[in-house]
XYZ file of C-alpha atoms in Angstrom:
699
model
C -50.738 27.672 10.482
C -52.408 29.379 7.551
C -50.927 32.791 6.818
C -52.109 33.939 3.395
C -54.211 37.025 2.526
C -57.956 36.808 1.959
C -58.621 38.259 -1.489
C -62.221 39.067 -0.545
C -61.789 40.712 2.841
C -58.251 42.083 2.516
C -57.370 40.680 5.930
C -54.601 38.237 6.536
C -54.755 34.608 7.459
C -51.143 34.803 8.431
C -50.583 33.799 12.052
C -48.075 36.574 12.408
C -51.028 38.907 12.893
C -52.162 36.962 15.954
C -49.282 38.695 17.644
C -49.775 42.231 16.351
C -50.795 44.422 19.200
C -52.881 47.281 17.908
C -53.379 48.391 21.466
C -49.661 48.587 21.912
C -49.619 51.062 19.046
C -52.344 53.082 20.715
C -50.420 53.179 23.999
C -47.195 54.079 22.115
C -45.069 51.858 24.324
C -41.690 50.556 23.163
C -42.423 46.971 24.195
C -45.316 45.682 22.154
C -47.999 43.568 23.799
C -49.001 40.654 21.624
C -52.236 39.359 20.166
C -53.889 38.224 23.405
C -53.651 41.634 25.028
C -55.240 43.457 22.085
C -58.806 42.591 21.111
C -58.419 44.194 17.700
C -56.443 41.110 16.575
C -59.343 38.812 17.402
C -61.602 40.691 15.027
C -59.575 39.192 12.160
C -58.090 36.079 13.638
C -60.506 34.906 16.312
C -59.806 34.105 19.939
C -56.259 32.922 20.717
C -57.562 30.555 23.423
C -60.733 29.429 21.624
C -60.754 25.623 21.803
C -61.178 24.408 19.188
C -60.044 27.308 17.112
C -62.170 28.330 14.114
C -60.491 30.317 11.372
C -62.447 33.470 10.566
C -60.836 33.718 7.122
C -61.590 30.283 5.675
C -63.832 28.673 8.318
C -61.470 25.745 8.949
C -61.850 24.070 12.330
C -58.618 23.278 14.166
C -58.187 20.453 16.626
C -56.951 22.711 19.391
C -56.584 26.358 20.401
C -53.937 28.603 18.899
C -52.438 28.897 22.371
C -52.048 25.136 22.762
C -50.674 24.683 19.252
C -47.903 27.131 20.159
C -47.324 25.855 23.692
C -47.649 22.098 23.218
C -46.771 21.444 19.583
C -44.099 23.963 18.755
C -42.572 24.665 22.164
C -43.177 21.391 24.025
C -44.627 23.196 27.045
C -41.765 25.691 27.387
C -43.936 28.656 28.436
C -41.092 31.076 29.230
C -40.403 31.219 25.498
C -43.337 33.653 25.139
C -44.229 34.778 28.695
C -42.745 37.323 31.082
C -42.325 36.684 34.825
C -45.072 37.867 37.151
C -48.006 37.117 34.937
C -48.619 34.251 32.524
C -51.177 36.488 30.809
C -48.645 39.055 29.687
C -47.139 38.301 26.260
C -45.012 40.789 24.332
C -44.054 40.828 20.687
C -40.290 41.044 21.265
C -39.667 40.288 24.930
C -39.971 37.217 27.218
C -38.093 35.261 29.874
C -36.621 33.050 27.148
C -37.199 29.332 26.817
C -34.753 26.476 27.270
C -31.775 27.584 25.167
C -33.860 30.255 23.377
C -33.228 33.995 23.238
C -35.549 36.148 25.376
C -37.231 37.821 22.410
C -40.741 36.347 22.559
C -42.940 36.162 19.460
C -40.408 37.549 16.994
C -38.210 34.552 17.707
C -40.352 32.795 15.074
C -42.214 35.743 13.526
C -39.279 38.088 12.881
C -35.647 38.049 11.759
C -32.473 39.407 13.342
C -31.476 40.688 9.908
C -34.149 43.405 10.104
C -32.829 44.904 13.346
C -31.824 48.554 13.521
C -34.280 49.888 10.959
C -37.194 50.906 13.211
C -37.694 54.049 15.262
C -39.400 52.491 18.324
C -38.359 48.795 18.469
C -35.350 46.574 17.752
C -36.925 45.919 14.369
C -37.099 42.106 14.177
C -40.826 42.365 13.305
C -40.441 44.438 10.119
C -41.675 41.619 7.898
C -44.735 41.026 10.125
C -45.645 44.719 10.076
C -45.244 45.030 6.308
C -47.360 41.891 5.862
C -50.212 43.868 7.422
C -49.401 47.057 5.547
C -49.502 45.197 2.224
C -52.849 43.730 3.282
C -54.259 47.246 3.795
C -53.885 47.404 7.594
C -51.608 50.394 8.037
C -52.090 50.950 11.766
C -48.498 49.869 12.533
C -47.112 52.649 10.359
C -48.308 55.214 12.909
C -45.371 54.321 15.168
C -43.034 51.967 13.311
C -41.000 53.442 10.508
C -40.145 49.952 9.167
C -43.859 49.127 8.755
C -43.983 51.241 5.607
C -42.670 49.281 2.577
C -41.565 52.580 1.115
C -39.137 53.146 3.977
C -37.528 49.734 4.309
C -37.332 46.349 2.556
C -37.077 43.410 4.968
C -34.489 40.685 4.417
C -35.582 37.860 2.132
C -37.934 34.991 2.926
C -35.007 32.571 2.970
C -33.402 34.277 6.001
C -34.067 32.207 9.128
C -35.846 33.586 12.194
C -33.781 33.432 15.377
C -35.528 30.344 16.832
C -35.308 28.493 13.520
C -31.556 28.929 13.472
C -31.088 28.338 17.216
C -33.942 26.078 18.433
C -32.457 25.497 21.878
C -33.199 22.228 23.672
C -36.417 20.221 23.606
C -38.126 22.093 20.766
C -38.093 19.478 18.039
C -41.071 20.920 16.139
C -39.743 24.431 15.727
C -39.346 24.706 11.924
C -35.823 24.713 10.468
C -36.403 26.263 7.048
C -38.283 29.526 6.488
C -38.882 28.574 2.851
C -40.955 25.659 4.170
C -40.016 23.134 1.436
C -41.235 20.183 3.520
C -44.210 21.895 5.202
C -42.755 22.135 8.709
C -44.435 25.541 9.188
C -47.846 24.040 8.451
C -49.829 23.154 11.588
C -53.315 21.663 12.025
C -53.901 20.996 8.340
C -52.885 24.365 6.933
C -51.547 24.250 3.394
C -48.935 27.036 3.530
C -46.451 28.419 6.014
C -45.502 31.985 6.948
C -44.903 35.163 4.972
C -41.748 36.105 6.866
C -40.714 39.047 4.676
C -44.232 40.493 4.331
C -44.387 40.576 0.521
C -47.467 38.358 0.295
C -45.568 35.426 -1.247
C -45.471 32.129 0.635
C -42.921 29.350 0.939
C -41.106 28.345 -2.247
C -43.405 30.568 -4.310
C -41.415 33.489 -2.921
C -38.612 34.485 -5.293
C -36.214 34.526 -2.355
C -36.767 30.782 -1.976
C -36.482 29.824 -5.579
C -34.089 26.866 -5.746
C -31.700 26.496 -8.624
C -31.520 22.868 -9.681
C -28.284 21.108 -8.759
C -26.635 18.163 -10.471
C -23.832 15.711 -9.783
C -20.530 15.426 -11.638
C -18.979 12.020 -12.279
C -17.900 9.423 -14.773
C -15.934 6.201 -15.091
C -12.412 5.074 -14.183
C -10.710 2.350 -16.219
C -7.307 0.676 -16.094
C -6.650 1.502 -12.439
C -4.299 -0.989 -10.802
C -2.407 1.237 -8.391
C -3.473 2.978 -5.209
C -3.698 6.605 -4.186
C -5.616 8.110 -7.130
C -7.284 11.373 -6.067
C -9.531 13.382 -8.403
C -10.767 16.907 -7.813
C -13.386 19.200 -9.317
C -12.931 22.918 -9.707
C -9.802 22.833 -7.557
C -11.456 21.073 -4.624
C -14.036 18.477 -3.564
C -11.245 15.869 -3.553
C -12.356 12.312 -4.283
C -10.186 9.257 -3.553
C -10.755 6.476 -6.086
C -9.673 2.953 -5.191
C -11.099 0.828 -7.985
C -12.309 0.852 -11.545
C -15.927 1.747 -12.246
C -18.158 4.752 -11.782
C -17.328 7.725 -9.559
C -19.296 10.787 -8.436
C -18.073 13.869 -6.603
C -19.767 14.535 -3.272
C -20.709 18.165 -3.967
C -23.632 18.949 -6.283
C -23.303 21.992 -8.545
C -25.986 24.428 -9.659
C -27.316 24.154 -13.146
C -25.314 26.317 -15.520
C -22.151 26.271 -13.435
C -18.795 25.117 -14.771
C -16.964 21.943 -13.793
C -13.322 21.039 -14.332
C -12.136 17.604 -13.258
C -8.402 17.075 -12.789
C -6.068 14.507 -11.235
C -4.661 15.725 -7.955
C -2.628 12.598 -7.119
C -1.569 9.936 -9.594
C -1.672 6.268 -8.497
C 1.365 4.441 -7.166
C 2.234 0.785 -6.507
C 2.415 0.495 -9.439
C 2.982 4.006 -10.664
C 0.366 5.031 -13.197
C -0.607 8.019 -15.303
C -4.328 8.756 -15.501
C -5.676 10.932 -18.330
C -9.086 12.573 -18.348
C -11.473 12.856 -21.272
C -14.561 15.160 -21.184
C -13.218 16.580 -17.943
C -14.574 20.142 -18.257
C -17.788 21.808 -19.316
C -20.987 23.456 -18.091
C -23.896 21.767 -16.320
C -26.969 21.814 -18.514
C -30.097 20.358 -16.959
C -28.728 17.012 -15.811
C -25.968 15.037 -14.098
C -22.607 14.771 -15.828
C -21.723 11.091 -16.272
C -19.462 11.004 -19.330
C -16.117 11.918 -17.782
C -13.592 9.170 -18.529
C -10.454 8.627 -16.449
C -8.129 6.194 -18.225
C -5.117 4.926 -16.258
C -2.061 3.196 -17.659
C 1.100 1.995 -15.978
C 4.074 4.329 -16.155
C 6.909 2.304 -17.664
C 10.604 2.855 -18.219
C 13.281 1.240 -20.363
C 16.436 -0.519 -19.229
C 19.639 -0.135 -21.202
C 23.210 1.022 -21.274
C 26.333 0.675 -23.388
C 28.450 -2.161 -24.782
C 32.196 -1.776 -25.274
C 35.019 -4.038 -26.457
C 32.731 -6.251 -28.559
C 34.611 -7.751 -31.545
C 32.158 -10.200 -33.058
C 28.658 -11.690 -33.112
C 26.925 -13.942 -30.633
C 26.353 -11.693 -27.633
C 22.824 -12.003 -26.227
C 21.784 -10.091 -23.135
C 18.795 -10.756 -20.906
C 16.857 -8.712 -18.407
C 15.224 -10.503 -15.487
C 15.823 -13.852 -17.125
C 14.118 -12.972 -20.396
C 13.543 -10.198 -22.938
C 16.485 -11.505 -25.010
C 18.457 -8.825 -26.822
C 21.051 -9.717 -29.484
C 23.865 -7.146 -29.593
C 26.147 -7.076 -32.632
C 27.993 -3.790 -32.172
C 29.414 -1.504 -29.536
C 27.326 1.418 -28.368
C 23.991 1.950 -26.717
C 21.445 -0.811 -26.201
C 17.892 -0.835 -24.833
C 15.714 -3.815 -23.966
C 12.346 -3.936 -25.681
C 10.418 -4.722 -22.528
C 9.626 -1.861 -20.164
C 9.345 -1.895 -16.375
C 7.222 0.021 -13.922
C 8.491 2.384 -11.265
C 9.810 0.365 -8.343
C 10.368 -2.789 -10.404
C 13.730 -4.512 -10.143
C 15.966 -5.307 -13.086
C 18.852 -7.731 -13.557
C 20.915 -7.663 -16.752
C 22.887 -10.828 -17.547
C 24.763 -12.452 -20.423
C 22.777 -15.293 -21.940
C 25.295 -16.183 -24.672
C 28.815 -14.855 -25.125
C 30.459 -13.619 -28.319
C 31.823 -16.493 -30.374
C 33.987 -15.098 -33.179
C 36.309 -14.346 -31.536
C 35.495 -15.959 -28.202
C 35.003 -13.288 -25.576
C 33.794 -12.842 -22.030
C 31.606 -9.878 -21.113
C 31.385 -8.480 -17.603
C 28.560 -6.192 -16.509
C 28.677 -3.230 -14.152
C 25.482 -1.721 -12.681
C 23.746 -4.922 -13.710
C 20.903 -4.788 -11.213
C 18.840 -2.286 -9.289
C 15.386 -0.745 -8.988
C 13.651 1.560 -11.451
C 13.183 4.924 -9.754
C 11.100 7.180 -11.962
C 13.302 7.311 -15.055
C 14.853 5.131 -17.753
C 17.859 3.057 -16.691
C 20.785 4.003 -18.952
C 23.904 3.144 -16.909
C 24.289 -0.621 -17.424
C 27.841 -1.154 -18.718
C 28.790 -4.321 -20.635
C 32.525 -4.660 -21.208
C 33.732 -7.502 -23.466
C 37.269 -8.820 -23.699
C 39.193 -11.573 -25.465
C 41.231 -12.093 -22.306
C 39.346 -14.925 -20.649
C 38.792 -14.814 -16.932
C 40.633 -17.587 -15.056
C 38.798 -19.705 -12.503
C 40.513 -19.472 -9.084
C 39.832 -20.228 -5.437
C 38.619 -16.672 -4.893
C 35.370 -17.919 -6.426
C 34.778 -20.186 -3.421
C 31.662 -18.486 -2.141
C 27.872 -18.458 -1.885
C 26.134 -17.480 -5.145
C 22.535 -16.923 -6.165
C 20.135 -15.691 -8.791
C 18.296 -12.634 -7.393
C 15.184 -13.668 -9.332
C 14.881 -16.918 -7.347
C 15.479 -15.682 -3.819
C 15.554 -18.520 -1.297
C 17.626 -20.778 -3.560
C 21.345 -20.692 -4.161
C 24.655 -22.258 -5.088
C 27.985 -22.951 -3.477
C 31.059 -23.012 -5.673
C 34.297 -24.668 -4.571
C 37.408 -24.623 -6.736
C 40.105 -27.283 -6.220
C 43.084 -25.937 -8.187
C 45.435 -28.866 -7.592
C 43.069 -31.343 -9.254
C 41.662 -28.764 -11.668
C 38.084 -29.375 -10.599
C 35.056 -27.399 -9.477
C 32.211 -28.541 -7.232
C 28.865 -26.791 -7.459
C 26.015 -27.524 -5.029
C 22.525 -26.278 -5.738
C 20.156 -25.722 -2.844
C 16.683 -25.649 -4.355
C 13.196 -27.233 -4.303
C 11.130 -29.753 -6.196
C 9.483 -28.662 -9.427
C 6.148 -28.198 -7.665
C 4.956 -27.553 -4.147
C 4.649 -30.711 -2.025
C 1.167 -32.090 -1.315
C -0.481 -30.791 1.843
C -0.147 -34.162 3.591
C 3.574 -34.466 2.830
C 5.557 -35.603 5.883
C 8.481 -33.538 7.186
C 10.078 -33.664 10.624
C 12.801 -31.207 9.658
C 12.433 -28.337 7.216
C 10.349 -28.265 4.045
C 9.315 -31.540 2.339
C 9.892 -29.667 -0.920
C 13.624 -29.196 -0.233
C 15.976 -30.592 -2.876
C 19.730 -30.363 -3.386
C 22.278 -31.848 -5.703
C 25.962 -31.590 -6.476
C 27.871 -31.258 -9.733
C 31.584 -31.962 -10.244
C 33.848 -31.463 -13.230
C 37.053 -30.074 -14.713
C 37.603 -26.386 -15.419
C 39.674 -24.590 -18.034
C 39.981 -20.830 -18.370
C 36.639 -19.419 -17.236
C 34.494 -22.494 -17.743
C 33.778 -25.821 -16.039
C 31.978 -28.835 -17.501
C 30.070 -30.550 -14.672
C 28.171 -33.801 -14.171
C 25.115 -33.568 -11.918
C 24.722 -36.297 -9.313
C 21.737 -36.699 -7.001
C 22.202 -38.509 -3.697
C 19.382 -40.245 -1.838
C 18.674 -42.525 1.108
C 20.241 -40.570 3.964
C 19.025 -39.706 7.467
C 19.913 -36.501 9.322
C 23.331 -36.726 11.045
C 23.249 -40.523 10.851
C 25.497 -43.125 9.235
C 23.532 -44.603 6.336
C 24.253 -45.953 2.903
C 23.373 -43.408 0.248
C 23.140 -43.868 -3.487
C 24.266 -41.410 -6.135
C 22.774 -41.260 -9.597
C 23.998 -39.131 -12.485
C 21.168 -36.933 -13.691
C 22.297 -34.388 -16.237
C 25.049 -31.926 -16.939
C 25.890 -28.309 -16.267
C 28.264 -25.714 -17.699
C 29.507 -23.188 -15.152
C 30.996 -20.056 -16.728
C 32.403 -16.965 -15.061
C 32.698 -13.595 -16.764
C 34.519 -12.021 -13.826
C 34.811 -12.361 -10.075
C 31.192 -11.387 -9.428
C 29.109 -12.776 -12.267
C 28.576 -15.926 -14.220
C 26.023 -18.345 -15.615
C 24.981 -21.921 -14.952
C 23.602 -23.721 -17.970
C 21.899 -26.935 -16.845
C 20.155 -29.932 -18.383
C 18.325 -32.393 -16.091
C 16.664 -35.188 -18.115
C 14.734 -36.697 -15.175
C 12.509 -33.642 -14.992
C 12.800 -32.584 -18.625
C 14.222 -29.229 -17.643
C 17.061 -27.150 -18.995
C 17.933 -23.507 -18.714
C 20.493 -20.793 -18.108
C 20.713 -19.249 -14.642
C 22.605 -15.958 -14.137
C 24.465 -16.011 -10.816
C 26.189 -13.464 -8.628
C 27.685 -13.497 -5.160
C 25.358 -13.145 -2.192
C 27.899 -10.743 -0.712
C 30.848 -9.087 -2.467
C 33.210 -9.265 0.524
C 35.496 -11.732 -1.311
C 35.465 -10.107 -4.766
C 38.717 -8.220 -4.191
C 40.450 -11.412 -3.078
C 39.301 -13.183 -6.236
C 40.498 -10.299 -8.409
C 43.885 -10.388 -6.728
C 44.251 -14.099 -7.452
C 43.037 -13.622 -11.027
C 45.677 -10.957 -11.590
C 48.405 -13.320 -10.365
C 47.146 -16.332 -12.254
C 49.226 -17.854 -15.018
C 48.026 -20.499 -17.410
C 50.536 -23.017 -18.733
C 48.069 -24.660 -21.081
C 44.423 -23.873 -21.822
C 43.344 -27.342 -22.912
C 40.810 -29.146 -20.769
C 42.456 -31.832 -18.583
C 39.559 -34.182 -19.237
C 40.681 -34.161 -22.883
C 44.241 -35.166 -21.957
C 45.717 -31.707 -21.492
C 46.783 -29.953 -18.322
C 46.181 -26.519 -16.897
C 47.522 -25.467 -13.512
C 46.274 -22.309 -11.844
C 48.848 -20.879 -9.476
C 49.210 -17.786 -7.373
C 52.352 -16.104 -6.055
C 53.693 -17.830 -2.980
C 51.143 -20.639 -3.110
C 51.719 -22.509 0.182
C 51.856 -26.284 0.105
C 52.446 -26.948 3.778
C 50.900 -30.134 5.109
C 51.618 -29.298 8.748
C 48.724 -28.426 11.017
C 49.025 -24.699 11.668
C 46.778 -23.483 14.518
C 43.993 -21.261 13.259
C 43.428 -18.221 15.455
C 41.197 -16.190 13.124
C 38.731 -17.266 10.465
C 39.679 -16.283 6.912
C 38.391 -16.767 3.330
C 40.705 -19.759 2.911
C 38.041 -21.704 4.826
C 35.558 -21.135 2.000
C 35.207 -24.738 0.923
C 33.166 -27.936 0.966
C 33.340 -29.763 4.315
C 31.973 -33.054 5.584
C 32.013 -35.708 8.306
C 33.256 -38.969 6.803
C 30.974 -41.023 9.058
C 27.891 -39.455 7.451
C 28.982 -39.668 3.835
C 26.428 -38.175 1.464
C 25.841 -35.151 3.705
C 28.003 -32.079 4.101
C 28.549 -28.409 4.686
C 29.562 -25.351 2.725
C 31.284 -22.613 4.678
C 31.747 -19.048 3.482
C 33.654 -16.411 5.425
C 32.905 -12.734 4.752
C 35.835 -10.869 6.365
C 34.605 -7.366 5.478
C 31.483 -7.811 7.577
C 33.008 -10.234 10.114
C 30.395 -12.900 9.428
C 30.383 -16.519 8.394
C 27.705 -18.574 6.624
C 27.192 -22.328 6.946
C 24.875 -24.348 4.733
C 24.120 -27.958 5.621
C 22.889 -30.337 2.935
C 21.335 -33.312 4.701
C 18.125 -35.384 5.034
C 15.043 -35.608 7.217
C 15.303 -37.423 10.555
C 13.663 -40.514 9.065
C 13.292 -42.019 5.628
C 10.319 -40.687 3.672
C 7.240 -42.900 3.616
C 6.643 -45.174 0.674
C 4.850 -43.367 -2.116
C 6.252 -39.964 -1.145
C 6.073 -37.670 -4.173
C 9.262 -36.309 -5.727
C 9.779 -35.089 -9.263
C 13.369 -34.072 -8.619
C 15.753 -35.851 -6.282
C 14.955 -37.500 -2.964
C 11.788 -36.520 -1.035
C 13.927 -36.870 2.084
C 16.323 -34.073 1.061
C 16.652 -31.252 3.576
C 18.922 -28.216 3.801
C 19.238 -25.152 5.953
C 21.480 -22.151 6.427
C 23.084 -20.546 9.456
C 24.639 -17.100 9.714
C 26.486 -15.330 12.490
C 29.416 -13.163 13.486
C 32.768 -14.702 14.194
C 35.403 -13.840 16.727
C 38.749 -15.506 16.406
C 38.254 -19.090 15.278
C 34.602 -19.535 16.311
C 31.172 -18.237 15.393
C 27.761 -18.476 17.020
C 25.167 -18.751 14.287
C 21.362 -18.723 13.982
C 19.763 -21.469 11.910
C 17.112 -20.384 9.431
C 14.955 -22.804 7.484
C 13.567 -21.609 4.166
C 10.393 -23.056 2.644
C 7.836 -22.512 -0.109
C 10.037 -22.422 -3.206
C 9.813 -24.131 -6.595
C 12.825 -25.250 -8.656
C 14.392 -22.377 -10.662
C 11.213 -20.314 -10.319
C 10.495 -16.909 -8.835
C 8.344 -17.556 -5.765
C 7.872 -16.019 -2.346
C 9.577 -18.035 0.355
C 9.383 -17.893 4.127
C 12.228 -18.106 6.616
C 11.938 -19.168 10.252
C 14.588 -19.433 12.937
C 15.102 -22.951 14.253
C 18.055 -23.290 16.564
C 21.735 -22.428 16.722
C 25.143 -23.594 15.536
C 28.543 -23.061 17.171
C 31.201 -23.358 14.444
C 34.791 -23.737 15.626
C 38.025 -24.368 13.696
C 41.219 -25.725 15.256
C 43.252 -25.388 12.053
C 42.734 -25.017 8.308
C 41.516 -28.581 7.871
C 39.459 -29.435 10.933
C 36.664 -28.048 13.023
C 33.379 -28.850 14.729
C 29.726 -28.014 14.164
C 27.835 -28.008 17.454
C 24.109 -27.754 16.726
C 20.824 -27.503 18.616
C 17.573 -27.761 16.595
C 14.497 -27.516 18.867
C 11.953 -28.417 16.141
C 13.305 -31.988 15.979
C 14.591 -32.152 19.551
C 18.114 -32.924 18.417
C 21.511 -31.555 19.319
C 25.041 -32.806 18.793
C 28.613 -32.129 17.781
C 29.809 -32.988 14.267
C 33.567 -33.069 13.526
C 34.226 -31.734 10.039
C 37.094 -31.622 7.544
C 37.537 -30.566 3.941
C 36.315 -32.886 1.208
C 39.552 -32.157 -0.697
C 42.719 -30.661 0.784
C 43.638 -28.440 -2.172
C 42.862 -25.190 -0.383
C 44.504 -25.887 2.980
C 47.645 -24.048 1.947
C 45.619 -21.095 0.760
C 43.931 -20.869 4.182
C 47.314 -21.086 5.901
C 48.649 -18.267 3.759
C 46.337 -15.885 5.679
C 47.884 -16.877 9.016
C 50.548 -14.479 10.207
C 53.542 -16.402 11.611
């Protein structure tokens, strides 16, 4: 629809005037009849039903009548939008039956605005802009009745204010325009080049100052260094933007040219914790998008340290998490050079002990998790009084950095020897086609035996091979390296190993899996007396004793499990296989570890860097009552020798462990994965600790 003024005739081409009822003014009625009921309109605009319609202002020929353009194009045949019941010929400027979902306000639904209501003396006032359009074109007839028709009396709301039907188009009226500023030409029908002059000031569409659009621009930039999750940026205190990766970012809301922007971090990343700093984060938009904001993220790190006391000489070297070596030469505070992120674990151990004089150093608060601040409470206490190895060390031990692997220590005080068994894996993952009926084809285990003196034991590593699960077979044992087992106290120590067959050596910090037996060890250590401190292997003797050490050889019935059962056990018929049993009285549980073999010999050509490719081992844990325990078998897989790796654990059967006395019992097992079950009679490998077990039995 073409609605602009003719500069030569002074009459309007605006379709609003097709609905001005000059006759209605003459009759001075409060409900105005529209264009079709007043012939004066046709003198400027032509016939409303002329088909095709010919514009009297510019001579353009339309494809249809004005009536049909309104009815069919804009209103989709919804006649009640404009008409009143009783006569289809009666059309009023501001009254109708109302179309489908449309207000019953007739022509001013599109040609007037609700914002102009209440400013006219004879009508609701929605048509103020239409009337002033005519007044500004020199047709002042409306002013005779309508006070809002005179621009001097009232200024209509701006062009950008939507007519009622634009804002609420009801149902089925898809072609009713949505924007009174007509930026996309939706008010233009039948080839017209402009829309409506809704506020009557003679300015059309975006040429009207009310519709002037201030340019808007986007705000964004680049994120670098992001490795955590949860980063949220915001602009001007809102418009929050979650950022999940490095690269460019742009806020969703555009800002007007000349407005300020201020980009801040609402939420810093976590996992790992990071601190993100912003460069070029604030300013004023000036004719273009902002793209130079830089968000640089770095990990938040913390130090690990503490204090050393009692140190009398050089040689002490501490480690954190198996590395970051720190030489300490004096008492006082220490801090590792390497820093850790929030949530990272730490484990402080002694790599080498002081040498002049010889000292042992125990560590309190040795391990934990960084929780948003520096760790400063690790306490290293050194002493020249050497810890004495005793049977309270008989327990399950591990290095927290290599979860899924572990050690069993058994002290035999009468023969002054220590046995250490290492449950581990090959030096690399097994090939995908590796054969395994039971457990992980990467399983490896070996034992080490040697004399102890004071807090240290010199051990020879032996690797057994050739066995079959719970079967009598000939096994071979080959010496393959050495180990030095040293204890600083009842809950910490180191294993220094050298295994030539794989070209590997190292120092492994160890601690108990559970501290239930620490107090027992400390009690024995306090009672211990050392007659001589020379190593028996060098011709000397050293006998560890405790008060009231029982030596009874009689079979005393065992009614309740106790830590005196913590020992190495086996079935003589299946030599080369065995069990380690650990009782945890504080939590009423018992652990059994079985070092064994697969159910058949490995195929020829089976790959093994370390030990026998047929090695298998598994653990069982359960609660005990009296002298028996029902335990769940768990098989661990996926590890690599002395390496931090993720392992998996699956349940695979049950074990019923029962003791009749301190030197005999049975292991009744059921392992569904291999379809095997049986009962294995067991006894101690060495009888040194029988008396200790019996000492727990109340007569």
